[in-house]
Coordinates of C-alpha atoms in Angstrom, one line a residue:
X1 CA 5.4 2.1 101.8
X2 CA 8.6 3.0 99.6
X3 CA 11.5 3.5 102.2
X4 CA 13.9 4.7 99.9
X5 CA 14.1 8.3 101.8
X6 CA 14.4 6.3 105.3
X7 CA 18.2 4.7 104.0
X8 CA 19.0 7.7 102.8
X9 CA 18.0 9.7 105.3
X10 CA 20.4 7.7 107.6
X11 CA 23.3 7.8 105.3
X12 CA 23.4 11.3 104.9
X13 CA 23.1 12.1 108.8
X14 CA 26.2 9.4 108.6
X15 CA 28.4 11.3 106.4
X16 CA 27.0 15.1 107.6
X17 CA 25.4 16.0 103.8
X18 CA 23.0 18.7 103.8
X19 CA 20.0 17.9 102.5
X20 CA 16.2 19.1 102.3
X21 CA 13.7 16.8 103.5
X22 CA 10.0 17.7 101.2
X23 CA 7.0 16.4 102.8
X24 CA 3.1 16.6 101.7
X25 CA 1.2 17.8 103.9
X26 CA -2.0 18.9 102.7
X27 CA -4.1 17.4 99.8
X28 CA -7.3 18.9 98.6
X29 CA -9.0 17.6 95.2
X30 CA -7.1 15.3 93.3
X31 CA -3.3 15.3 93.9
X32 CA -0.3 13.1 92.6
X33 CA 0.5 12.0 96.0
X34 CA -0.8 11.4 99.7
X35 CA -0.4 13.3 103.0
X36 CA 2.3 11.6 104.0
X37 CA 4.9 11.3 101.1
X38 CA 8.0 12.5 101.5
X39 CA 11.5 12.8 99.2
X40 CA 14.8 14.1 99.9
X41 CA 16.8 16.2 97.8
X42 CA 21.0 16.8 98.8
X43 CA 22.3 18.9 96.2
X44 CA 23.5 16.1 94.0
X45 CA 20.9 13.0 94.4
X46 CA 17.2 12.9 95.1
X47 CA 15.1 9.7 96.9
X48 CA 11.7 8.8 96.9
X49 CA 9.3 11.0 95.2
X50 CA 6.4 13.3 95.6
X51 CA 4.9 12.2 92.3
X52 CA 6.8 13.3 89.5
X53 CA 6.1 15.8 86.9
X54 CA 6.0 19.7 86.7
X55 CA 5.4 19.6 90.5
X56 CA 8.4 17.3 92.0
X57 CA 10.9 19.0 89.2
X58 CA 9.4 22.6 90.5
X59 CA 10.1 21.2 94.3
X60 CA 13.6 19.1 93.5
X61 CA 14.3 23.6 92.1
X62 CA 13.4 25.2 95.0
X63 CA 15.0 22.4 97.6
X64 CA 18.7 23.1 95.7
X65 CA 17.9 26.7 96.2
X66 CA 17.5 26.5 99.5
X67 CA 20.9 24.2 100.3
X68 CA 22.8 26.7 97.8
X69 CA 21.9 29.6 100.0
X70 CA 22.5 27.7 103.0
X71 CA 19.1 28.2 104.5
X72 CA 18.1 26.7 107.6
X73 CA 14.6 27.3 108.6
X74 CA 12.0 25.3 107.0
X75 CA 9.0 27.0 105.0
X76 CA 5.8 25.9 103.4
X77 CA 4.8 26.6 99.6
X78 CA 1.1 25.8 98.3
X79 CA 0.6 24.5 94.7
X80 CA -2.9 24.6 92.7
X81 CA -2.3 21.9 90.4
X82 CA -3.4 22.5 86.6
X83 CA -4.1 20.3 83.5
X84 CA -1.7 19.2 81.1
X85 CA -1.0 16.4 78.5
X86 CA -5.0 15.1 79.2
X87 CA -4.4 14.2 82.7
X88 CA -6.5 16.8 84.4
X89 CA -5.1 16.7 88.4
X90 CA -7.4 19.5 89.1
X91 CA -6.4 19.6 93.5
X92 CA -3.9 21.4 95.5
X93 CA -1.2 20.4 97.3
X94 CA 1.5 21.9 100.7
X95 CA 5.1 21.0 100.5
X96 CA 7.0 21.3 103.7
X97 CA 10.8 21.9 102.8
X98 CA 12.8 20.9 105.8
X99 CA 16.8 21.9 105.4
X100 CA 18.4 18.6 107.1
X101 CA 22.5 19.1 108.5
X102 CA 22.7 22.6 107.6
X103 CA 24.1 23.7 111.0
X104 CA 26.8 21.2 111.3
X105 CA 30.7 22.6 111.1
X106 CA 33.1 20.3 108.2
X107 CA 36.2 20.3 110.1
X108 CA 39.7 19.3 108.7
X109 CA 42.4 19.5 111.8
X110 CA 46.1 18.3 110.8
X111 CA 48.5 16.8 113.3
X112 CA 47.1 14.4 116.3
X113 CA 50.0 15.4 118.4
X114 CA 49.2 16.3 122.3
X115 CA 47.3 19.5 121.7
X116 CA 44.8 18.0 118.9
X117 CA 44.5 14.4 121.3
X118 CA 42.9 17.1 123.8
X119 CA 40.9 18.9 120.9
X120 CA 39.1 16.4 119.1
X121 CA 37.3 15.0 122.0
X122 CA 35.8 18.7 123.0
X123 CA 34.7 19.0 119.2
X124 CA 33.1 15.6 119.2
X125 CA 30.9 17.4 121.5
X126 CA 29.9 20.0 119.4
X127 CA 27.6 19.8 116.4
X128 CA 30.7 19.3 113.8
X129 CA 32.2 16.5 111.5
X130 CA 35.9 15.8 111.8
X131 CA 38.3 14.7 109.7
X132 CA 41.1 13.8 111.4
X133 CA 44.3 13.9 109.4
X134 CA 48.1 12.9 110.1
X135 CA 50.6 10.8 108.4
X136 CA 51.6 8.9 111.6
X137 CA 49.4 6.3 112.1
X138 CA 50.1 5.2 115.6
X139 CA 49.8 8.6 117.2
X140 CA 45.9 8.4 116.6
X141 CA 44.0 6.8 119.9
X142 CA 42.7 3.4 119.7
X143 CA 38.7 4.6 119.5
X144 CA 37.8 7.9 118.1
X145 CA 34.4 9.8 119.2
X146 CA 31.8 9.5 117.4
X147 CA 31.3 11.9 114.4
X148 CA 35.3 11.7 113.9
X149 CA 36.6 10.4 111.0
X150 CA 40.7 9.4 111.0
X151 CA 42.9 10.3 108.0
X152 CA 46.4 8.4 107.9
X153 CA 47.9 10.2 104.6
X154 CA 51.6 9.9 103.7
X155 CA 51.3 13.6 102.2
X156 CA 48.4 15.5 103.9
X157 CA 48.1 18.8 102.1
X158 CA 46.2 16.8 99.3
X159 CA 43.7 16.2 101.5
X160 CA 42.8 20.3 101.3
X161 CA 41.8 20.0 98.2
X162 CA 39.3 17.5 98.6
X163 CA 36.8 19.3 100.8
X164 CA 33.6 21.5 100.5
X165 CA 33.9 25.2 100.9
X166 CA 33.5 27.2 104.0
X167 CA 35.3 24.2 106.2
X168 CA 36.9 24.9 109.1
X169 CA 40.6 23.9 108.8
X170 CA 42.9 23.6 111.9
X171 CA 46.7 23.0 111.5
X172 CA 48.6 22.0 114.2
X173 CA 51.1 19.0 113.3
X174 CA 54.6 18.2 114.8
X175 CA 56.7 19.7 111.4
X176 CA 57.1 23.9 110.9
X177 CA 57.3 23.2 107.2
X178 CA 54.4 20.6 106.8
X179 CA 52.2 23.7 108.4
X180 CA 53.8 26.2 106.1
X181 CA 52.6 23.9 103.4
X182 CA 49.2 23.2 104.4
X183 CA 48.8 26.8 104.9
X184 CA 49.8 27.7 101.2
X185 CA 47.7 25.2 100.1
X186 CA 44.6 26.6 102.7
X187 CA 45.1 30.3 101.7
X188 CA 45.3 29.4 98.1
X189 CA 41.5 28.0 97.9
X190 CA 40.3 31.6 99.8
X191 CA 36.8 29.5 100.4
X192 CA 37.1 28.6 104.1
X193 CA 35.2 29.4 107.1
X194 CA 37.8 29.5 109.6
X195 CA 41.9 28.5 109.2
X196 CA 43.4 28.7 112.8
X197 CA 47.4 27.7 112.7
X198 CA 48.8 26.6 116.0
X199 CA 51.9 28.9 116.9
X200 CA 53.2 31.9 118.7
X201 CA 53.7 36.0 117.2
X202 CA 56.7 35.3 116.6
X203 CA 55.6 31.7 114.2
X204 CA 53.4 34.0 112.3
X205 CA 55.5 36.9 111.5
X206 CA 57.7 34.0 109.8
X207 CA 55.0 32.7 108.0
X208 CA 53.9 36.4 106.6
X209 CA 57.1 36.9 105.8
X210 CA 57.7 33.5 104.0
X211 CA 54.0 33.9 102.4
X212 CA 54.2 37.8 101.1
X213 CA 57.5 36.3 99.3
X214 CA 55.3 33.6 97.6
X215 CA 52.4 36.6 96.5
X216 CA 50.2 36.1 99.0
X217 CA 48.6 40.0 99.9
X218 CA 48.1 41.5 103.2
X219 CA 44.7 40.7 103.0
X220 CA 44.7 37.0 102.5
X221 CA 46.7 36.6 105.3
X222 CA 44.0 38.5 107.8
X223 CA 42.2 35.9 106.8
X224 CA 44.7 33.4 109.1
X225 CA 44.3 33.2 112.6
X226 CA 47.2 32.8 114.1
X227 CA 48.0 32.8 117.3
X228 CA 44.7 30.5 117.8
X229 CA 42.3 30.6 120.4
X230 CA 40.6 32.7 122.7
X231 CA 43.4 35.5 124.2
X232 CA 42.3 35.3 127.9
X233 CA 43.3 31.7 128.3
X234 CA 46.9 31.8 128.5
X235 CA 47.6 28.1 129.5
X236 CA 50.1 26.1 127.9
X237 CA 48.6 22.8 128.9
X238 CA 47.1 20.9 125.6
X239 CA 43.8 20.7 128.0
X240 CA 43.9 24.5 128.1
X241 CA 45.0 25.3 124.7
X242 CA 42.5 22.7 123.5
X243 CA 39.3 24.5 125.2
X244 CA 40.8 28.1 124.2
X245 CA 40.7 26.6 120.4
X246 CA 37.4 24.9 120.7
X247 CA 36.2 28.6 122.4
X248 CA 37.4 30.0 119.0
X249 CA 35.8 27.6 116.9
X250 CA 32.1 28.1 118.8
X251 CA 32.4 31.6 118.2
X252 CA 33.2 31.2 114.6
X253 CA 29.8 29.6 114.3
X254 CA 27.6 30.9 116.7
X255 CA 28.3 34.3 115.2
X256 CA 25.9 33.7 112.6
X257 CA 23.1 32.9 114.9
X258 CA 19.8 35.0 114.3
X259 CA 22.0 36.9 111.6
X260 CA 18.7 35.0 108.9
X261 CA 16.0 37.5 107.5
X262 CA 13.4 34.8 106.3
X263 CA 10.6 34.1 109.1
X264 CA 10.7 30.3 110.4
X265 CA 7.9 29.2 108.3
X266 CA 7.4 31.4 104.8
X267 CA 4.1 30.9 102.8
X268 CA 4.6 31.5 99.4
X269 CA 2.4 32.0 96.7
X270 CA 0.3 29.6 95.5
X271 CA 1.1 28.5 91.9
X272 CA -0.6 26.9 89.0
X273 CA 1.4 23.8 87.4
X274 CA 0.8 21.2 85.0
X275 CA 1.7 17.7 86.1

């Protein structure tokens, strides 16, 4: 049995990449491959294969479809298989399309100061990826939760630019002017999820201020949360600001729960093709 999908399979749970598991799962008649085979497609590689031809390049199309529109419920799509080239197939074949990491949040949270020590624990918890990010290397704690990855980077705002649309960023370092610049830089891509900055009224009327000067429109700047985390906790404690953010961020991505229109399994239509 070719494994290929099995090591990939555990490398992309590793490193969080959204994928689409295909699986046969009904044969009838002569068919390229077995009940059984499987492949998995991420939107830049593929592993294993189904069988090749008309029918894996038709499945490899609709799997990149389905990561590109973020979908999360698998569905099943029935193939009559046709004659082409001399080699006449003649069966019919299911494909299950199962959308792999699709529900897990990309976080980037700057600054491991006291407030984002207490943070990163409660998000380990959660179904999210961090990336950890500071310049000083010795405020990070000896072991990190699983599913956390640490960034020591002399200049942090370059990391921004570096990860996948609709992340979650979180700034909260020790320097005023290092979160000024990481929320240029934030605002700038207009592709995120979620930007929460750590700070008071009074830090954010500054930063409008200080932003509007720069070009930055009213509505861009909606688009930063700032004060962060939920207003009914009003502790100053890291421990309680840490569980008021982590509040936020569950609410971020639980509110597009139920909000799909396609039914857990779809049938399509079954199709001719020429492998």
């Amino acid at each position: 049995m070719n494994s290929e999908w099995i090591k990939a399979l555990s490398q992309l749970e590793a490193d969080a990449t959204p994928a689409v598991m295909i699986t046969v799962v009904d044969e009838r008649g002569s068919t390229p491959r077995n009940a059984g085979a499987k492949m998995l497609v991420s939107a830049n590689e593929r592993f294993d294969t189904i069988g090749g031809g008309h029918l894996e390049h038709k499945s490899i199309k609709i799997a990149r479809a389905m990561l590109e529109e973020k979908q999360s419920q698998p569905r099943l799509e029935r193939f009559s298989l046709g004659a082409s080239l001399g080699q006449c197939c003649g069966g019919a074949t299911t494909l299950l399309f199962e959308p792999l990491n699709t529900g897990i949040v990309q976080i980037v949270l700057f600054g491991a100061g006291h407030v984002g020590r207490a943070l990163v624990p409660i998000l380990a918890t959660l179904p999210c990826r961090i990336r950890w990010v500071d310049a000083r290397e010795e405020e990070f704690p000896a072991t990190l939760p699983e599913g956390v990855e640490k960034v020591v980077n002399e200049f942090p705002v370059d990391e921004i630019a570096q990860q996948p649309a609709d992340s979650y960023f979180i700034v909260m370092t020790h320097n005023h002017q290092l979160d000024q610049e990481l929320s240029e830089a934030i605002l700038k891509r207009n592709d995120f999820k979620y930007f929460g900055l750590i700070g008071s009224e009074t830090k954010r009327k500054k930063f409008e201020h200080r932003l509007k000067a720069k070009g930055f429109d009213d509505t861009l700047l909606e688009r930063m949360t700032c004060p962060m985390g939920i207003p009914e906790v009003k502790g100053k404690l890291p421990a309680e600001i840490a569980v008021s953010v982590a509040g936020e961020v569950i609410a971020q991505y639980n509110a597009a729960f139920g909000a799909e229109s396609k039914p857990p399994i779809e049938t399509a239509a079954v199709e001719r093709l020429a492998i």
